[in-house]
Amino acid sequence: MLTKEQLETLWAEADEIYLNNISIDCVVFGFHEGVMKVLMLKSNNEDAWLLPGGFVRKLEPIDVSANRILKERTGLDEIFLKQFHVFGDPDRTKLHNEMYRDMLPAKKNFFDRRFISIGYYALVDFVNANPTPDVFSEVCTWQDINDLPPFQLDHELIFKTALDTLRLQLNYQPIGYNLMPREFTMPELQKLYETILGKKLDRRNFQRRMLGFGILNKLEETRKGGAHKAPYLYEFNLEHYQAALDGGLSGGW
Amino acid sequence: MLTKEQLETLWAEADEIYLNNISIDCVVFGFHEGVMKVLMLKSNNEDAWLLPGGFVRKLEPIDVSANRILKERTGLDEIFLKQFHVFGDPDRTKLHNEMYRDMLPAKKNFFDRRFISIGYYALVDFVNANPTPDVFSEVCTWQDINDLPPFQLDHELIFKTALDTLRLQLNYQPIGYNLMPREFTMPELQKLYETILGKKLDRRNFQRRMLGFGILNKLEETRKGGAHKAPYLYEFNLEHYQAALDGGLSGGW
DNA sequence: TACAATTGTGTACCAATTACACCTTTAATA
DNA sequence: TATTAAAGGTGTAATTGGTACACAATTGTA
């Protein structure tokens, strides 16, 4: 829990360096061992979780803000980021503000304001990310998207909207490339698609179709270890992938 | 051209009732006689055109702001509106601000600020709209999208992004319904699709496919007048259309 | 060495899209 | 009133793409 002194310092800084009514919230996706994850923060005071977020510096392009915010939460640079929706309901931060309302005079409190939040989704390499809490939170960690804790504010809406966006953009954005490790097997990639689409796909048709796009390089090695036939490893052919995405991968799922 | 007095009044009001760093810009599409149009404003001082825009009241949901702004420009209520992108470059309004910069002290001038603009596209019934200029402009009129005048600021980017969005959402949003008049012929609808997609479609396949969706009601009447066979009139079956859009119309164009 | 589990490949079938041909209707005109 | 040009309406064959399977191959383990 922040003390009154800490909050006053934060407020003074925030008011000076950030735009006053704009925030950014990020839905950071990672994929690990066949499971899709979202990065979330548990705030000091409540038993509910938040998406990582922050504010826009007065002279900073918003994409740069989002990158800066996520670098602080993950340690990663050059994250794949896309804005996807603006959440502009005047009441959206009501509950959250009430938490700190009594600690500072309303007129002076930067945080007791209406924030119009720009939603970004981010795709990061799970293994290289290093989740780090911010001053308002005690925990920053990955959560399985099939087993999410309770959200604060409208962050559940933001998360769901991001996931819907991912689904719609699967044929237009390099989602596979940014979520998979450099080398992966076909079943692993299929798992990602199934998670995003929320449905099972036929193993054999998935493989044939994916190879048909010509966006994968088949590697010599296989993934040994399982008590079964070892699957081949693949990597994305980034050049072909980008070209194919320009027109959108054909067909639906 | 606004006088200094008028500008001071505007500023005083604006600072009081609007959020300080957020604006809304709208790309309003209309369709008339086989041609796609955009609503544009010619400002008092420059020989360049702007998209209709405005600001967000301090306690107003942003969708309501966009509706309010467009009601002032078109006289229409309940316009079909979707936010599609945020334009957040800190320099995006630079040129525009310079126009009024010398007229008011910088610190006090509401308009001499950074504005992060939320882009909305709107689809309106051309014949019922009544274009009306705002205080900053002398003309408000429809422009043919194939013959556009020079834009101010980043409004060309905003327009192009909107058109791209329209193309991508053609199978997911009731774009035909909101741009066509209540009754229309198949060739007229095809023209709309060709305009949005930027390519010719086969007349016969278009008709069969469109009818196959089951989203049109065929009417008894035909459109007489041309020196040719009179085409049938159709109207959208709104119920079926909505249902079909839920899963997205199948296939690509 | 046999087995269970999983991956790799092939094929027949069905649905959707494409590329056409041909007929019908309208108004202008001879 | 018959003819004609221009456009709309309908049908079909060929092609493509997606779906639903069957079956063979490979791996570690029992």
PDB file of C-alpha atoms in Angstrom, chain B:
ATOM      1  CA  MET B   1     -11.689  34.177 -40.360  1.00  0.00           C
ATOM      2  CA  LEU B   2     -12.307  34.239 -36.626  1.00  0.00           C
ATOM      3  CA  THR B   3     -11.588  37.467 -34.786  1.00  0.00           C
ATOM      4  CA  LYS B   4      -9.474  37.520 -31.680  1.00  0.00           C
ATOM      5  CA  GLU B   5     -12.557  38.113 -29.560  1.00  0.00           C
ATOM      6  CA  GLN B   6     -14.405  35.164 -31.005  1.00  0.00           C
ATOM      7  CA  LEU B   7     -11.391  32.961 -30.520  1.00  0.00           C
ATOM      8  CA  GLU B   8     -11.047  34.027 -26.886  1.00  0.00           C
ATOM      9  CA  THR B   9     -14.649  33.149 -26.213  1.00  0.00           C
ATOM     10  CA  LEU B  10     -14.252  29.823 -27.926  1.00  0.00           C
ATOM     11  CA  TRP B  11     -11.112  29.122 -26.010  1.00  0.00           C
ATOM     12  CA  ALA B  12     -12.661  29.968 -22.653  1.00  0.00           C
ATOM     13  CA  GLU B  13     -15.576  27.658 -23.349  1.00  0.00           C
ATOM     14  CA  ALA B  14     -13.501  24.887 -24.795  1.00  0.00           C
ATOM     15  CA  ASP B  15     -11.106  24.725 -21.915  1.00  0.00           C
ATOM     16  CA  GLU B  16     -13.999  24.485 -19.496  1.00  0.00           C
ATOM     17  CA  ILE B  17     -16.162  21.885 -21.175  1.00  0.00           C
ATOM     18  CA  TYR B  18     -13.804  19.631 -23.142  1.00  0.00           C
ATOM     19  CA  LEU B  19     -11.064  17.204 -22.214  1.00  0.00           C
ATOM     20  CA  ASN B  20      -7.826  18.963 -22.992  1.00  0.00           C
ATOM     21  CA  ASN B  21      -5.813  16.666 -25.178  1.00  0.00           C
ATOM     22  CA  ILE B  22      -8.321  14.524 -26.989  1.00  0.00           C
ATOM     23  CA  SER B  23     -10.115  15.136 -30.233  1.00  0.00           C
ATOM     24  CA  ILE B  24     -12.330  13.146 -32.550  1.00  0.00           C
ATOM     25  CA  ASP B  25     -12.122  13.100 -36.327  1.00  0.00           C
ATOM     26  CA  CYS B  26     -14.792  11.523 -38.453  1.00  0.00           C
ATOM     27  CA  VAL B  27     -14.653  10.062 -41.920  1.00  0.00           C
ATOM     28  CA  VAL B  28     -18.245  10.275 -43.079  1.00  0.00           C
ATOM     29  CA  PHE B  29     -19.038   8.137 -46.088  1.00  0.00           C
ATOM     30  CA  GLY B  30     -22.043   8.558 -48.321  1.00  0.00           C
ATOM     31  CA  PHE B  31     -22.941   6.853 -51.587  1.00  0.00           C
ATOM     32  CA  HIS B  32     -24.827   8.576 -54.373  1.00  0.00           C
ATOM     33  CA  GLU B  33     -25.355   7.769 -58.017  1.00  0.00           C
ATOM     34  CA  GLY B  34     -22.731   5.094 -58.027  1.00  0.00           C
ATOM     35  CA  VAL B  35     -20.050   7.267 -56.456  1.00  0.00           C
ATOM     36  CA  MET B  36     -18.618   7.136 -52.948  1.00  0.00           C
ATOM     37  CA  LYS B  37     -18.412  10.493 -51.174  1.00  0.00           C
ATOM     38  CA  VAL B  38     -16.729  11.842 -48.040  1.00  0.00           C
ATOM     39  CA  LEU B  39     -17.909  14.801 -46.048  1.00  0.00           C
ATOM     40  CA  MET B  40     -15.278  17.529 -45.856  1.00  0.00           C
ATOM     41  CA  LEU B  41     -14.897  21.080 -44.586  1.00  0.00           C
ATOM     42  CA  LYS B  42     -12.950  23.921 -46.126  1.00  0.00           C
ATOM     43  CA  SER B  43     -11.456  26.100 -43.444  1.00  0.00           C
ATOM     44  CA  ASN B  44     -11.691  29.860 -43.514  1.00  0.00           C
ATOM     45  CA  ASN B  45      -8.047  30.569 -44.037  1.00  0.00           C
ATOM     46  CA  GLU B  46      -6.562  27.832 -46.103  1.00  0.00           C
ATOM     47  CA  ASP B  47      -7.102  26.275 -49.438  1.00  0.00           C
ATOM     48  CA  ALA B  48      -7.120  22.840 -47.936  1.00  0.00           C
ATOM     49  CA  TRP B  49      -9.823  20.667 -46.500  1.00  0.00           C
ATOM     50  CA  LEU B  50     -10.512  18.952 -43.195  1.00  0.00           C
ATOM     51  CA  LEU B  51     -12.562  16.050 -42.014  1.00  0.00           C
ATOM     52  CA  PRO B  52     -15.327  16.957 -39.550  1.00  0.00           C
ATOM     53  CA  GLY B  53     -14.110  16.792 -35.995  1.00  0.00           C
ATOM     54  CA  GLY B  54     -14.543  18.014 -32.468  1.00  0.00           C
ATOM     55  CA  PHE B  55     -13.816  17.388 -28.845  1.00  0.00           C
ATOM     56  CA  VAL B  56     -14.994  15.229 -25.969  1.00  0.00           C
ATOM     57  CA  ARG B  57     -16.990  16.805 -23.169  1.00  0.00           C
ATOM     58  CA  LYS B  58     -15.617  16.180 -19.728  1.00  0.00           C
ATOM     59  CA  LEU B  59     -18.244  13.607 -18.734  1.00  0.00           C
ATOM     60  CA  GLU B  60     -19.310  12.380 -22.138  1.00  0.00           C
ATOM     61  CA  PRO B  61     -18.738   8.848 -23.483  1.00  0.00           C
ATOM     62  CA  ILE B  62     -16.668   9.113 -26.650  1.00  0.00           C
ATOM     63  CA  ASP B  63     -19.285   7.461 -28.865  1.00  0.00           C
ATOM     64  CA  VAL B  64     -21.718  10.123 -27.727  1.00  0.00           C
ATOM     65  CA  SER B  65     -19.195  12.810 -28.623  1.00  0.00           C
ATOM     66  CA  ALA B  66     -18.840  11.445 -32.129  1.00  0.00           C
ATOM     67  CA  ASN B  67     -22.604  11.342 -32.544  1.00  0.00           C
ATOM     68  CA  ARG B  68     -22.976  14.866 -31.278  1.00  0.00           C
ATOM     69  CA  ILE B  69     -20.291  16.149 -33.627  1.00  0.00           C
ATOM     70  CA  LEU B  70     -21.883  14.479 -36.609  1.00  0.00           C
ATOM     71  CA  LYS B  71     -25.345  15.643 -35.747  1.00  0.00           C
ATOM     72  CA  GLU B  72     -24.014  19.185 -35.955  1.00  0.00           C
ATOM     73  CA  ARG B  73     -22.469  18.518 -39.369  1.00  0.00           C
ATOM     74  CA  THR B  74     -25.248  16.517 -40.965  1.00  0.00           C
ATOM     75  CA  GLY B  75     -28.443  17.058 -39.013  1.00  0.00           C
ATOM     76  CA  LEU B  76     -28.707  13.286 -38.655  1.00  0.00           C
ATOM     77  CA  ASP B  77     -29.315  11.341 -35.470  1.00  0.00           C
ATOM     78  CA  GLU B  78     -28.370   7.739 -34.739  1.00  0.00           C
ATOM     79  CA  ILE B  79     -25.631   7.593 -37.306  1.00  0.00           C
ATOM     80  CA  PHE B  80     -23.777   4.320 -37.839  1.00  0.00           C
ATOM     81  CA  LEU B  81     -20.369   4.980 -36.283  1.00  0.00           C
ATOM     82  CA  LYS B  82     -17.300   2.909 -35.484  1.00  0.00           C
ATOM     83  CA  GLN B  83     -14.027   4.000 -34.012  1.00  0.00           C
ATOM     84  CA  PHE B  84     -11.214   2.568 -36.099  1.00  0.00           C
ATOM     85  CA  HIS B  85      -7.857   4.045 -35.059  1.00  0.00           C
ATOM     86  CA  VAL B  86      -6.149   6.501 -32.750  1.00  0.00           C
ATOM     87  CA  PHE B  87      -3.821   9.064 -34.278  1.00  0.00           C
ATOM     88  CA  GLY B  88      -1.362   9.912 -31.555  1.00  0.00           C
ATOM     89  CA  ASP B  89       1.666  11.500 -33.132  1.00  0.00           C
ATOM     90  CA  PRO B  90       2.548  14.606 -31.066  1.00  0.00           C
ATOM     91  CA  ASP B  91       3.246  16.594 -34.239  1.00  0.00           C
ATOM     92  CA  ARG B  92       0.077  15.756 -36.049  1.00  0.00           C
ATOM     93  CA  THR B  93      -1.632  19.114 -35.485  1.00  0.00           C
ATOM     94  CA  LYS B  94       1.451  21.263 -35.754  1.00  0.00           C
ATOM     95  CA  LEU B  95       0.592  23.040 -38.973  1.00  0.00           C
ATOM     96  CA  HIS B  96      -2.958  23.670 -37.971  1.00  0.00           C
ATOM     97  CA  ASN B  97      -2.063  25.212 -34.662  1.00  0.00           C
ATOM     98  CA  GLU B  98       0.363  27.610 -36.264  1.00  0.00           C
ATOM     99  CA  MET B  99      -2.552  29.232 -37.968  1.00  0.00           C
ATOM    100  CA  TYR B 100      -3.968  30.575 -34.733  1.00  0.00           C
ATOM    101  CA  ARG B 101      -0.794  30.579 -32.685  1.00  0.00           C
ATOM    102  CA  ASP B 102      -0.191  34.322 -32.679  1.00  0.00           C
ATOM    103  CA  MET B 103      -3.701  35.218 -31.678  1.00  0.00           C
ATOM    104  CA  LEU B 104      -3.657  33.988 -28.112  1.00  0.00           C
ATOM    105  CA  PRO B 105      -0.984  33.457 -25.477  1.00  0.00           C
ATOM    106  CA  ALA B 106       0.323  29.959 -25.905  1.00  0.00           C
ATOM    107  CA  LYS B 107      -0.287  28.842 -22.349  1.00  0.00           C
ATOM    108  CA  LYS B 108      -3.896  29.833 -22.463  1.00  0.00           C
ATOM    109  CA  ASN B 109      -4.829  28.657 -25.941  1.00  0.00           C
ATOM    110  CA  PHE B 110      -6.921  25.511 -25.858  1.00  0.00           C
ATOM    111  CA  PHE B 111      -6.297  24.902 -29.528  1.00  0.00           C
ATOM    112  CA  ASP B 112      -2.547  25.190 -29.306  1.00  0.00           C
ATOM    113  CA  ARG B 113      -2.124  21.809 -27.716  1.00  0.00           C
ATOM    114  CA  ARG B 114      -1.305  18.320 -28.576  1.00  0.00           C
ATOM    115  CA  PHE B 115      -4.431  16.409 -29.564  1.00  0.00           C
ATOM    116  CA  ILE B 116      -4.628  12.680 -29.651  1.00  0.00           C
ATOM    117  CA  SER B 117      -7.412  12.057 -32.094  1.00  0.00           C
ATOM    118  CA  ILE B 118      -9.795   9.136 -32.107  1.00  0.00           C
ATOM    119  CA  GLY B 119     -10.789   8.306 -35.669  1.00  0.00           C
ATOM    120  CA  TYR B 120     -14.377   7.279 -36.367  1.00  0.00           C
ATOM    121  CA  TYR B 121     -15.859   6.240 -39.638  1.00  0.00           C
ATOM    122  CA  ALA B 122     -19.507   6.938 -40.257  1.00  0.00           C
ATOM    123  CA  LEU B 123     -21.934   5.592 -42.822  1.00  0.00           C
ATOM    124  CA  VAL B 124     -24.846   7.848 -43.630  1.00  0.00           C
ATOM    125  CA  ASP B 125     -27.736   8.015 -46.026  1.00  0.00           C
ATOM    126  CA  PHE B 126     -26.543  10.572 -48.556  1.00  0.00           C
ATOM    127  CA  VAL B 127     -29.889  12.071 -49.447  1.00  0.00           C
ATOM    128  CA  ASN B 128     -30.962  12.789 -45.877  1.00  0.00           C
ATOM    129  CA  ALA B 129     -27.727  14.383 -44.742  1.00  0.00           C
ATOM    130  CA  ASN B 130     -27.579  18.143 -44.641  1.00  0.00           C
ATOM    131  CA  PRO B 131     -23.918  19.264 -44.637  1.00  0.00           C
ATOM    132  CA  THR B 132     -23.374  22.238 -42.344  1.00  0.00           C
ATOM    133  CA  PRO B 133     -20.062  24.065 -41.740  1.00  0.00           C
ATOM    134  CA  ASP B 134     -18.681  24.737 -38.258  1.00  0.00           C
ATOM    135  CA  VAL B 135     -17.215  27.948 -36.859  1.00  0.00           C
ATOM    136  CA  PHE B 136     -13.797  27.231 -38.291  1.00  0.00           C
ATOM    137  CA  SER B 137     -14.966  26.634 -41.833  1.00  0.00           C
ATOM    138  CA  GLU B 138     -16.901  28.275 -44.587  1.00  0.00           C
ATOM    139  CA  VAL B 139     -17.883  25.235 -46.623  1.00  0.00           C
ATOM    140  CA  CYS B 140     -19.078  21.765 -45.713  1.00  0.00           C
ATOM    141  CA  THR B 141     -19.723  19.486 -48.633  1.00  0.00           C
ATOM    142  CA  TRP B 142     -19.434  16.001 -50.101  1.00  0.00           C
ATOM    143  CA  GLN B 143     -16.329  15.152 -52.054  1.00  0.00           C
ATOM    144  CA  ASP B 144     -15.972  12.338 -54.547  1.00  0.00           C
ATOM    145  CA  ILE B 145     -13.383   9.940 -53.096  1.00  0.00           C
ATOM    146  CA  ASN B 146     -11.795   9.525 -56.513  1.00  0.00           C
ATOM    147  CA  ASP B 147     -11.254  13.248 -56.855  1.00  0.00           C
ATOM    148  CA  LEU B 148     -10.318  14.619 -53.458  1.00  0.00           C
ATOM    149  CA  PRO B 149      -9.022  18.104 -52.722  1.00  0.00           C
ATOM    150  CA  PRO B 150      -5.792  18.595 -50.737  1.00  0.00           C
ATOM    151  CA  PHE B 151      -6.050  17.689 -47.058  1.00  0.00           C
ATOM    152  CA  GLN B 152      -4.834  19.590 -44.013  1.00  0.00           C
ATOM    153  CA  LEU B 153      -2.826  18.004 -41.201  1.00  0.00           C
ATOM    154  CA  ASP B 154      -2.825  14.226 -41.162  1.00  0.00           C
ATOM    155  CA  HIS B 155      -6.364  14.005 -42.440  1.00  0.00           C
ATOM    156  CA  GLU B 156      -5.357  12.230 -45.617  1.00  0.00           C
ATOM    157  CA  LEU B 157      -3.884   9.464 -43.497  1.00  0.00           C
ATOM    158  CA  ILE B 158      -7.062   9.339 -41.432  1.00  0.00           C
ATOM    159  CA  PHE B 159      -9.175   9.072 -44.549  1.00  0.00           C
ATOM    160  CA  LYS B 160      -7.053   6.335 -46.086  1.00  0.00           C
ATOM    161  CA  THR B 161      -7.006   4.353 -42.880  1.00  0.00           C
ATOM    162  CA  ALA B 162     -10.790   4.588 -42.725  1.00  0.00           C
ATOM    163  CA  LEU B 163     -11.172   3.318 -46.273  1.00  0.00           C
ATOM    164  CA  ASP B 164      -8.837   0.408 -45.558  1.00  0.00           C
ATOM    165  CA  THR B 165     -10.884  -0.393 -42.487  1.00  0.00           C
ATOM    166  CA  LEU B 166     -14.082  -0.353 -44.502  1.00  0.00           C
ATOM    167  CA  ARG B 167     -12.564  -2.859 -46.911  1.00  0.00           C
ATOM    168  CA  LEU B 168     -11.531  -5.183 -44.104  1.00  0.00           C
ATOM    169  CA  GLN B 169     -14.885  -4.959 -42.364  1.00  0.00           C
ATOM    170  CA  LEU B 170     -17.053  -5.427 -45.432  1.00  0.00           C
ATOM    171  CA  ASN B 171     -18.029  -8.946 -44.338  1.00  0.00           C
ATOM    172  CA  TYR B 172     -18.495  -8.037 -40.699  1.00  0.00           C
ATOM    173  CA  GLN B 173     -20.338  -4.728 -40.558  1.00  0.00           C
ATOM    174  CA  PRO B 174     -23.649  -3.688 -42.136  1.00  0.00           C
ATOM    175  CA  ILE B 175     -21.873  -1.418 -44.572  1.00  0.00           C
ATOM    176  CA  GLY B 176     -24.212  -2.015 -47.475  1.00  0.00           C
ATOM    177  CA  TYR B 177     -27.270  -1.417 -45.367  1.00  0.00           C
ATOM    178  CA  ASN B 178     -26.043   1.883 -44.017  1.00  0.00           C
ATOM    179  CA  LEU B 179     -24.761   3.315 -47.276  1.00  0.00           C
ATOM    180  CA  MET B 180     -27.478   2.264 -49.725  1.00  0.00           C
ATOM    181  CA  PRO B 181     -30.904   3.860 -49.875  1.00  0.00           C
ATOM    182  CA  ARG B 182     -33.739   1.664 -48.695  1.00  0.00           C
ATOM    183  CA  GLU B 183     -34.426   0.321 -52.182  1.00  0.00           C
ATOM    184  CA  PHE B 184     -31.693  -0.301 -54.686  1.00  0.00           C
ATOM    185  CA  THR B 185     -30.783  -2.429 -57.678  1.00  0.00           C
ATOM    186  CA  MET B 186     -28.174  -5.141 -57.814  1.00  0.00           C
ATOM    187  CA  PRO B 187     -25.869  -3.166 -60.123  1.00  0.00           C
ATOM    188  CA  GLU B 188     -26.022  -0.266 -57.688  1.00  0.00           C
ATOM    189  CA  LEU B 189     -25.017  -2.471 -54.782  1.00  0.00           C
ATOM    190  CA  GLN B 190     -22.263  -3.987 -56.883  1.00  0.00           C
ATOM    191  CA  LYS B 191     -20.921  -0.514 -57.607  1.00  0.00           C
ATOM    192  CA  LEU B 192     -20.627   0.093 -53.859  1.00  0.00           C
ATOM    193  CA  TYR B 193     -18.703  -3.120 -53.368  1.00  0.00           C
ATOM    194  CA  GLU B 194     -16.432  -2.345 -56.295  1.00  0.00           C
ATOM    195  CA  THR B 195     -15.717   1.106 -54.929  1.00  0.00           C
ATOM    196  CA  ILE B 196     -14.838  -0.123 -51.472  1.00  0.00           C
ATOM    197  CA  LEU B 197     -12.781  -3.025 -52.748  1.00  0.00           C
ATOM    198  CA  GLY B 198     -11.157  -0.996 -55.485  1.00  0.00           C
ATOM    199  CA  LYS B 199     -11.706  -3.618 -58.166  1.00  0.00           C
ATOM    200  CA  LYS B 200     -14.217  -4.877 -60.710  1.00  0.00           C
ATOM    201  CA  LEU B 201     -16.408  -7.831 -59.865  1.00  0.00           C
ATOM    202  CA  ASP B 202     -18.185 -10.213 -62.206  1.00  0.00           C
ATOM    203  CA  ARG B 203     -21.761  -9.022 -62.571  1.00  0.00           C
ATOM    204  CA  ARG B 204     -23.306 -12.490 -62.680  1.00  0.00           C
ATOM    205  CA  ASN B 205     -21.331 -14.059 -59.871  1.00  0.00           C
ATOM    206  CA  PHE B 206     -21.864 -11.032 -57.674  1.00  0.00           C
ATOM    207  CA  GLN B 207     -25.597 -11.327 -58.041  1.00  0.00           C
ATOM    208  CA  ARG B 208     -25.747 -15.028 -57.366  1.00  0.00           C
ATOM    209  CA  ARG B 209     -23.494 -14.811 -54.359  1.00  0.00           C
ATOM    210  CA  MET B 210     -25.268 -11.833 -52.858  1.00  0.00           C
ATOM    211  CA  LEU B 211     -28.622 -13.562 -53.249  1.00  0.00           C
ATOM    212  CA  GLY B 212     -27.104 -16.724 -51.810  1.00  0.00           C
ATOM    213  CA  PHE B 213     -26.442 -14.979 -48.516  1.00  0.00           C
ATOM    214  CA  GLY B 214     -30.190 -14.634 -48.121  1.00  0.00           C
ATOM    215  CA  ILE B 215     -29.889 -11.099 -46.824  1.00  0.00           C
ATOM    216  CA  LEU B 216     -31.892  -9.350 -49.541  1.00  0.00           C
ATOM    217  CA  ASN B 217     -35.587  -9.178 -50.220  1.00  0.00           C
ATOM    218  CA  LYS B 218     -36.473  -9.011 -53.895  1.00  0.00           C
ATOM    219  CA  LEU B 219     -39.222  -6.495 -54.541  1.00  0.00           C
ATOM    220  CA  GLU B 220     -41.856  -6.594 -57.237  1.00  0.00           C
ATOM    221  CA  GLU B 221     -40.955  -3.268 -58.786  1.00  0.00           C
ATOM    222  CA  THR B 222     -38.182  -2.503 -61.187  1.00  0.00           C
ATOM    223  CA  ARG B 223     -36.182   0.653 -61.780  1.00  0.00           C
ATOM    224  CA  LYS B 224     -37.523   2.048 -65.087  1.00  0.00           C
ATOM    225  CA  GLY B 225     -35.885   4.924 -66.894  1.00  0.00           C
ATOM    226  CA  GLY B 226     -32.680   3.615 -68.412  1.00  0.00           C
ATOM    227  CA  ALA B 227     -32.786   2.679 -72.094  1.00  0.00           C
ATOM    228  CA  HIS B 228     -32.310  -0.951 -71.145  1.00  0.00           C
ATOM    229  CA  LYS B 229     -33.853  -3.774 -69.271  1.00  0.00           C
ATOM    230  CA  ALA B 230     -35.205  -2.475 -65.991  1.00  0.00           C
ATOM    231  CA  PRO B 231     -33.408  -4.075 -63.020  1.00  0.00           C
ATOM    232  CA  TYR B 232     -35.332  -5.381 -60.028  1.00  0.00           C
ATOM    233  CA  LEU B 233     -35.284  -3.473 -56.783  1.00  0.00           C
ATOM    234  CA  TYR B 234     -34.071  -5.051 -53.548  1.00  0.00           C
ATOM    235  CA  GLU B 235     -34.041  -4.121 -49.910  1.00  0.00           C
ATOM    236  CA  PHE B 236     -31.989  -5.564 -47.075  1.00  0.00           C
ATOM    237  CA  ASN B 237     -33.594  -8.167 -44.854  1.00  0.00           C
ATOM    238  CA  LEU B 238     -32.156  -6.641 -41.724  1.00  0.00           C
ATOM    239  CA  GLU B 239     -32.782  -9.652 -39.516  1.00  0.00           C
ATOM    240  CA  HIS B 240     -31.016 -12.076 -41.844  1.00  0.00           C
ATOM    241  CA  TYR B 241     -28.281  -9.545 -42.573  1.00  0.00           C
ATOM    242  CA  GLN B 242     -27.424  -9.121 -38.905  1.00  0.00           C
ATOM    243  CA  ALA B 243     -27.430 -12.855 -38.321  1.00  0.00           C
ATOM    244  CA  ALA B 244     -25.164 -13.443 -41.305  1.00  0.00           C
ATOM    245  CA  LEU B 245     -22.727 -10.735 -40.246  1.00  0.00           C
ATOM    246  CA  ASP B 246     -22.365 -12.262 -36.800  1.00  0.00           C
ATOM    247  CA  GLY B 247     -20.268 -15.054 -38.233  1.00  0.00           C
ATOM    248  CA  GLY B 248     -18.961 -12.840 -41.033  1.00  0.00           C
ATOM    249  CA  LEU B 249     -20.123 -13.279 -44.604  1.00  0.00           C
ATOM    250  CA  SER B 250     -18.271 -16.255 -45.998  1.00  0.00           C
ATOM    251  CA  GLY B 251     -15.408 -16.004 -48.393  1.00  0.00           C
ATOM    252  CA  GLY B 252     -13.316 -13.214 -49.757  1.00  0.00           C
ATOM    253  CA  TRP B 253     -13.819 -10.785 -52.618  1.00  0.00           C
TER     254      TRP B 253
END
